[in-house]
Short mmCIF file of C-alpha atoms and ligand atoms in Angstrom, two decimals:
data_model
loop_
_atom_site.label_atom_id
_atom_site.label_comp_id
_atom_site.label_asym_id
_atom_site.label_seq_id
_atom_site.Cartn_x
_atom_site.Cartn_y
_atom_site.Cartn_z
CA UNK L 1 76.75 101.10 95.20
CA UNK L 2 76.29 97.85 97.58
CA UNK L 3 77.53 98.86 101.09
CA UNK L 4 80.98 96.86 102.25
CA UNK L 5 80.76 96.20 106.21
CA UNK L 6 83.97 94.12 106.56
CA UNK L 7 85.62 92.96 109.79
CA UNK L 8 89.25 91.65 109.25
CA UNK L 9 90.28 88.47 111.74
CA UNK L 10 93.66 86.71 112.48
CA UNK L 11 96.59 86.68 114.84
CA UNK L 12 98.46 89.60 115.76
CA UNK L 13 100.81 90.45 113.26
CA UNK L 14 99.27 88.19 110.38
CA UNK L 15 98.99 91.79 108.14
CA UNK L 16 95.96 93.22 109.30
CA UNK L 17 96.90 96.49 109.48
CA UNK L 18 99.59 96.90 106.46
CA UNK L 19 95.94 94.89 104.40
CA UNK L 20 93.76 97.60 105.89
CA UNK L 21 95.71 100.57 104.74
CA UNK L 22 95.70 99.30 101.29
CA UNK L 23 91.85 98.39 101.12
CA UNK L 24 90.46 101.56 102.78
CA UNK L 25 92.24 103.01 99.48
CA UNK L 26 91.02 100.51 96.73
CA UNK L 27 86.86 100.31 98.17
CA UNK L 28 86.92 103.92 100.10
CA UNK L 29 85.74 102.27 103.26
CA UNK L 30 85.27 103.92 106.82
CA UNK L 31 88.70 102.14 109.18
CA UNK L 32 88.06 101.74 112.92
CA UNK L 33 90.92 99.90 114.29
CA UNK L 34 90.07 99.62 117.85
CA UNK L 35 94.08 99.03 118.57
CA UNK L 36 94.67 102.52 117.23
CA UNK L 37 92.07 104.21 119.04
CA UNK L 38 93.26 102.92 122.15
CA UNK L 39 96.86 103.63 121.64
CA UNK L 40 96.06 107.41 121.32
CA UNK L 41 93.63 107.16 124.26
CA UNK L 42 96.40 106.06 126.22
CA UNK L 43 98.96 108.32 124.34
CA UNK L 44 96.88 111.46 125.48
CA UNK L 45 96.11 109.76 128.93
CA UNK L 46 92.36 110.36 128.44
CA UNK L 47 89.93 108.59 130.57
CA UNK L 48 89.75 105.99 128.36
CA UNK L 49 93.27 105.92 128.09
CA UNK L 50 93.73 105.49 131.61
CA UNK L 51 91.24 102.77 132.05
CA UNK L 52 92.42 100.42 129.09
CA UNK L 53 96.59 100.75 129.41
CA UNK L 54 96.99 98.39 131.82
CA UNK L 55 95.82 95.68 130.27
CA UNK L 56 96.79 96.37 126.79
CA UNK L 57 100.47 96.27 127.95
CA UNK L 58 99.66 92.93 129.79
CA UNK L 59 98.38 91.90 126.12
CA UNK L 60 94.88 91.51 127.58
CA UNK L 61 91.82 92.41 126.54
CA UNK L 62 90.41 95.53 127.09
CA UNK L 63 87.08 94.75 128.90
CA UNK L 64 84.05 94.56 126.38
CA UNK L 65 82.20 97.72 128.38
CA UNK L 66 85.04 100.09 127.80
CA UNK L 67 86.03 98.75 123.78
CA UNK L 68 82.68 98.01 122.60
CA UNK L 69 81.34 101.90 122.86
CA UNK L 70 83.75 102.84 120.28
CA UNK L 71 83.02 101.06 117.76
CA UNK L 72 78.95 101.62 118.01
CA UNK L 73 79.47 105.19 117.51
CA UNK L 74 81.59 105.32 114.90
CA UNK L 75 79.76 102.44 112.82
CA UNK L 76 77.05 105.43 112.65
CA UNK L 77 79.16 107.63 111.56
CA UNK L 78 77.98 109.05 108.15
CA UNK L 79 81.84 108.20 106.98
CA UNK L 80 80.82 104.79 107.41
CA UNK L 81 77.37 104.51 105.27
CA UNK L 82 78.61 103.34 102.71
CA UNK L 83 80.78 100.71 104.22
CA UNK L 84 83.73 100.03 107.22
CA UNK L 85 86.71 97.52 107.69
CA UNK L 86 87.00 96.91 111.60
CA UNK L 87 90.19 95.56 112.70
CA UNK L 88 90.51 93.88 115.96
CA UNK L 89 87.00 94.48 116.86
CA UNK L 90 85.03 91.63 117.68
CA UNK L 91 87.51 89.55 119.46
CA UNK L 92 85.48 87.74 121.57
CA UNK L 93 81.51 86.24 120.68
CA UNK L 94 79.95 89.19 122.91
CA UNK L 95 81.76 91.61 121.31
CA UNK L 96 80.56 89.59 117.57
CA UNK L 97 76.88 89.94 119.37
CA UNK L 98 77.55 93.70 119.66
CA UNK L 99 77.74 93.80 116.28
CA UNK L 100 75.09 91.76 114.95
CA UNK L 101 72.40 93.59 117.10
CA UNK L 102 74.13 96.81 116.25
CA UNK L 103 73.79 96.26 112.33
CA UNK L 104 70.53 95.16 112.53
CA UNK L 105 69.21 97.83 114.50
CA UNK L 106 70.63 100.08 111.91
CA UNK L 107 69.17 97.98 109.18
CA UNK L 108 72.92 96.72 107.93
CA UNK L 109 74.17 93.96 107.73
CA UNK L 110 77.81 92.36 108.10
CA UNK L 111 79.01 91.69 104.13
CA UNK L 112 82.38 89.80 105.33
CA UNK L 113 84.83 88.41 107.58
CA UNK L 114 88.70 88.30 106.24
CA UNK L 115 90.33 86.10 108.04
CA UNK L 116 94.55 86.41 107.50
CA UNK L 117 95.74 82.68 109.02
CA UNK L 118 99.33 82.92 110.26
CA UNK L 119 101.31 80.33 111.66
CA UNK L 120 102.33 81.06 115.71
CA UNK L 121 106.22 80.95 114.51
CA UNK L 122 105.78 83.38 111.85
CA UNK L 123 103.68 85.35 114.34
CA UNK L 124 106.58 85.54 116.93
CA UNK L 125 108.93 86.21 113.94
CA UNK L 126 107.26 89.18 112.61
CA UNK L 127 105.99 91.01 115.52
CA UNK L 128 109.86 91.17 117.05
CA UNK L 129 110.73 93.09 113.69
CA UNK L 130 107.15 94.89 114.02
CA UNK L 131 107.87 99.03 113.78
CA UNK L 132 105.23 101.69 113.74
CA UNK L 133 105.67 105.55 113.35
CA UNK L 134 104.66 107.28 116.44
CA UNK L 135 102.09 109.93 114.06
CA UNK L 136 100.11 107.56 112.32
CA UNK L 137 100.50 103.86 113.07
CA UNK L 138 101.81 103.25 110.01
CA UNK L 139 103.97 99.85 109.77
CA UNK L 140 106.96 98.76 108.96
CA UNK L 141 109.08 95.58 109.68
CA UNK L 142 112.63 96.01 109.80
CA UNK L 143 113.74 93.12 107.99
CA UNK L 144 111.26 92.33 104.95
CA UNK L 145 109.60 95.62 104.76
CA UNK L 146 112.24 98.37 106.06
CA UNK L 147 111.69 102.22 105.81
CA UNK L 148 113.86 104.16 103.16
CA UNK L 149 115.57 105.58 105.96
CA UNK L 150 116.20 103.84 109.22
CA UNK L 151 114.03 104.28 111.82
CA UNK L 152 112.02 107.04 109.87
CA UNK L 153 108.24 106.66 108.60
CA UNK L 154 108.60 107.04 104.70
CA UNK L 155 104.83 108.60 104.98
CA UNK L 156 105.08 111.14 107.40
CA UNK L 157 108.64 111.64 108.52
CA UNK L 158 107.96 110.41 112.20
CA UNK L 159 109.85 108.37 114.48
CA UNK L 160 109.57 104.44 114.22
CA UNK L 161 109.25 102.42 117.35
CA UNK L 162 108.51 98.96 118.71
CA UNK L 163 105.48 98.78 120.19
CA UNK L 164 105.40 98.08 124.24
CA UNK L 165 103.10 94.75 123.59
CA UNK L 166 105.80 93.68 120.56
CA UNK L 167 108.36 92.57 123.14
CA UNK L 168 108.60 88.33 123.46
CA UNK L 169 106.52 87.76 126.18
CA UNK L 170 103.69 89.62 125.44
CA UNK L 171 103.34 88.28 122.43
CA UNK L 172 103.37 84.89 123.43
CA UNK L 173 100.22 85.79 125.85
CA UNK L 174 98.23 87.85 122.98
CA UNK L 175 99.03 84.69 120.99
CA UNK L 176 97.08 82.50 123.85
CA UNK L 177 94.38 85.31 123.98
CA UNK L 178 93.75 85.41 120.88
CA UNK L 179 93.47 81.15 120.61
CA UNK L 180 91.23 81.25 123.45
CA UNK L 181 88.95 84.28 122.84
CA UNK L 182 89.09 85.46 119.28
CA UNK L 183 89.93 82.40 116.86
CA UNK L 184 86.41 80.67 117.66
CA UNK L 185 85.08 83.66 115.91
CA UNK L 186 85.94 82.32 112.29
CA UNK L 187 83.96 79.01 113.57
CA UNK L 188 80.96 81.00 114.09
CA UNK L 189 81.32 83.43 110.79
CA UNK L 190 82.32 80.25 108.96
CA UNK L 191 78.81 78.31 109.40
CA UNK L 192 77.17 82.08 108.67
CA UNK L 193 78.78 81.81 105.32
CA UNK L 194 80.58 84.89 105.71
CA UNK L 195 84.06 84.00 106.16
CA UNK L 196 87.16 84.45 103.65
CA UNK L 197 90.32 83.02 104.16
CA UNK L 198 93.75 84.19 103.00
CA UNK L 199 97.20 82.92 103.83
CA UNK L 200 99.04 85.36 105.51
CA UNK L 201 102.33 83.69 104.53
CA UNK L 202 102.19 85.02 101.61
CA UNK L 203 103.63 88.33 100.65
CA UNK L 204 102.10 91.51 101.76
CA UNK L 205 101.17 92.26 97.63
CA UNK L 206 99.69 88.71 97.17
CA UNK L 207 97.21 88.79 100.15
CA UNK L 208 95.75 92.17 98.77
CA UNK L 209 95.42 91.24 95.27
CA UNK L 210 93.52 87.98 96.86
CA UNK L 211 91.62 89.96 98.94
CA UNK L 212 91.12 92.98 96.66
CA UNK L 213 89.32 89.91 94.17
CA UNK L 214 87.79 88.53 96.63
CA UNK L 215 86.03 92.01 97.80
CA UNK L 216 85.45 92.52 94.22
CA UNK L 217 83.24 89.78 93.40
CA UNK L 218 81.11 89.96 96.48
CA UNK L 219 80.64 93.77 95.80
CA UNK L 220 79.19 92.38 92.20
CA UNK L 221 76.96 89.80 93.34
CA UNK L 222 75.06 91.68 96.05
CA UNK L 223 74.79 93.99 93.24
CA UNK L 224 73.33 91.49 91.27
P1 AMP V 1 95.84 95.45 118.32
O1 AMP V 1 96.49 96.70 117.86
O2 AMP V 1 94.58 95.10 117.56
O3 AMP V 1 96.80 94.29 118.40
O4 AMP V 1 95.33 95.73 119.82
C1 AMP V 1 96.26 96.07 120.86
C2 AMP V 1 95.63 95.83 122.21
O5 AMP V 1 94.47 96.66 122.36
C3 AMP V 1 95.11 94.41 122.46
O6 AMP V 1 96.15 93.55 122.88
C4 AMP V 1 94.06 94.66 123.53
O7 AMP V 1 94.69 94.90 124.80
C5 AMP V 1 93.46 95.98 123.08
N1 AMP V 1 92.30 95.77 122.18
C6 AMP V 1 92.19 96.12 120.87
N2 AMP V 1 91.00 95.79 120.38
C7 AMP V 1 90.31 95.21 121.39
C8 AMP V 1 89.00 94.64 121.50
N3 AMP V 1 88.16 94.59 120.46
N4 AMP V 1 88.64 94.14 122.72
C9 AMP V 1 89.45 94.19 123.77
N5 AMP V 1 90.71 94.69 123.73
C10 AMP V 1 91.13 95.20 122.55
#
């Protein structure tokens, strides 16, 4: 079977995450979200916890020398042979250079870029109704996509909480972070011929089934 190496793009809170935990399941792909892994570094106040906190809750970056280790070794993970989705990893064009040289060294190559587009207003809207069980990151949104029971994760039972870099002001600066660092990323994938866009106004079931195709009919043609 042709090998999926997808990295998903777009502003915080376009759907990454809620998208990612639906395509791992359909394609059976290796997830690295580089968010995740440093919310439990922090969580367990590892090293790597300590050295990344500060700016995450500023709604920084995380400098490239601590972030960009983590995703080299797991990309050569045997879990991830047969394909990965990265989410929020590259966000800058060193950390997009990481990859490339990565890949090719391993004698891969990238297959995709998803880009969910999400208007700055929307954004702001969703991320202020953003909740997330304290187990496993899984996401909910209080008003359009609410738990059974309130403030309880319908998966594992846990506790639901906003996360620190959710609150107003934060979001407005990861907004400007990511217009200044990340967004001229789909520029660069776009002239490569890799990018996808979907319209992450849409609902959260319309933006997989567009995806989902979309996944579907590259996997045929490189099998072609
Ligand atoms: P996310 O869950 O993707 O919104 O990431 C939360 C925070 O983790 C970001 O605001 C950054 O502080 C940090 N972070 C996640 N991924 C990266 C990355 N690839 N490079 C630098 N910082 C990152």
């Amino acid at each position: 079977m042709a090998q999926l190496n997808l990295i998903l793009l777009g502003p915080p809170g376009a759907g990454k995450g809620t998208q990612a935990e639906r395509l791992v399941d359909d394609f059976d792909l290796a997830y690295y979200a580089t968010g995740d892994i440093l919310r439990a570094a922090v969580k367990e106040e590892s090293e790597l916890g300590r050295r990344a906190g500060e700016y995450m809750e500023r709604g920084d970056l995380v400098p490239d020398e601590v972030v960009v280790g983590l995703v080299v070794d797991r990309i050569e993970r045997s879990e991830a042979q047969d394909g990965f989705l990265l989410d929020g990893f590259p966000r800058n064009p060193d950390q997009a250079r990481t990859i490339d040289d990565e890949l090719s060294r391993l004698g891969r190559q990238l297959t995709a870029v998803l880009l969910i587009e999400l208007a700055d207003g929307e954004v702001i809207r969703r991320l202020s109704g953003r909740r997330m069980c304290v187990k496993n990151g899984h996401l909910y949104h209080a008003e359009f996509d609410p738990p059974k029971r309130e403030g309880v994760c319908d998966q594992d039972g846990s506790r639901l909480v906003q996360r620190d870099d959710d609150h107003p002001d934060t979001v407005k600066h990861r907004l400007e972070v990511y217009r200044e660092h990340t967004s001229p990323l789909a520029e660069l994938y776009e002239e490569r011929g890799l990018l996808r866009r979907f319209d992450g106004s849409r609902s959260t079931s319309e933006v997989h089934d567009h995806i989902r195709a979309s996944l579907a009919t590259l996997r045929l043609e490189s099998e072609l």
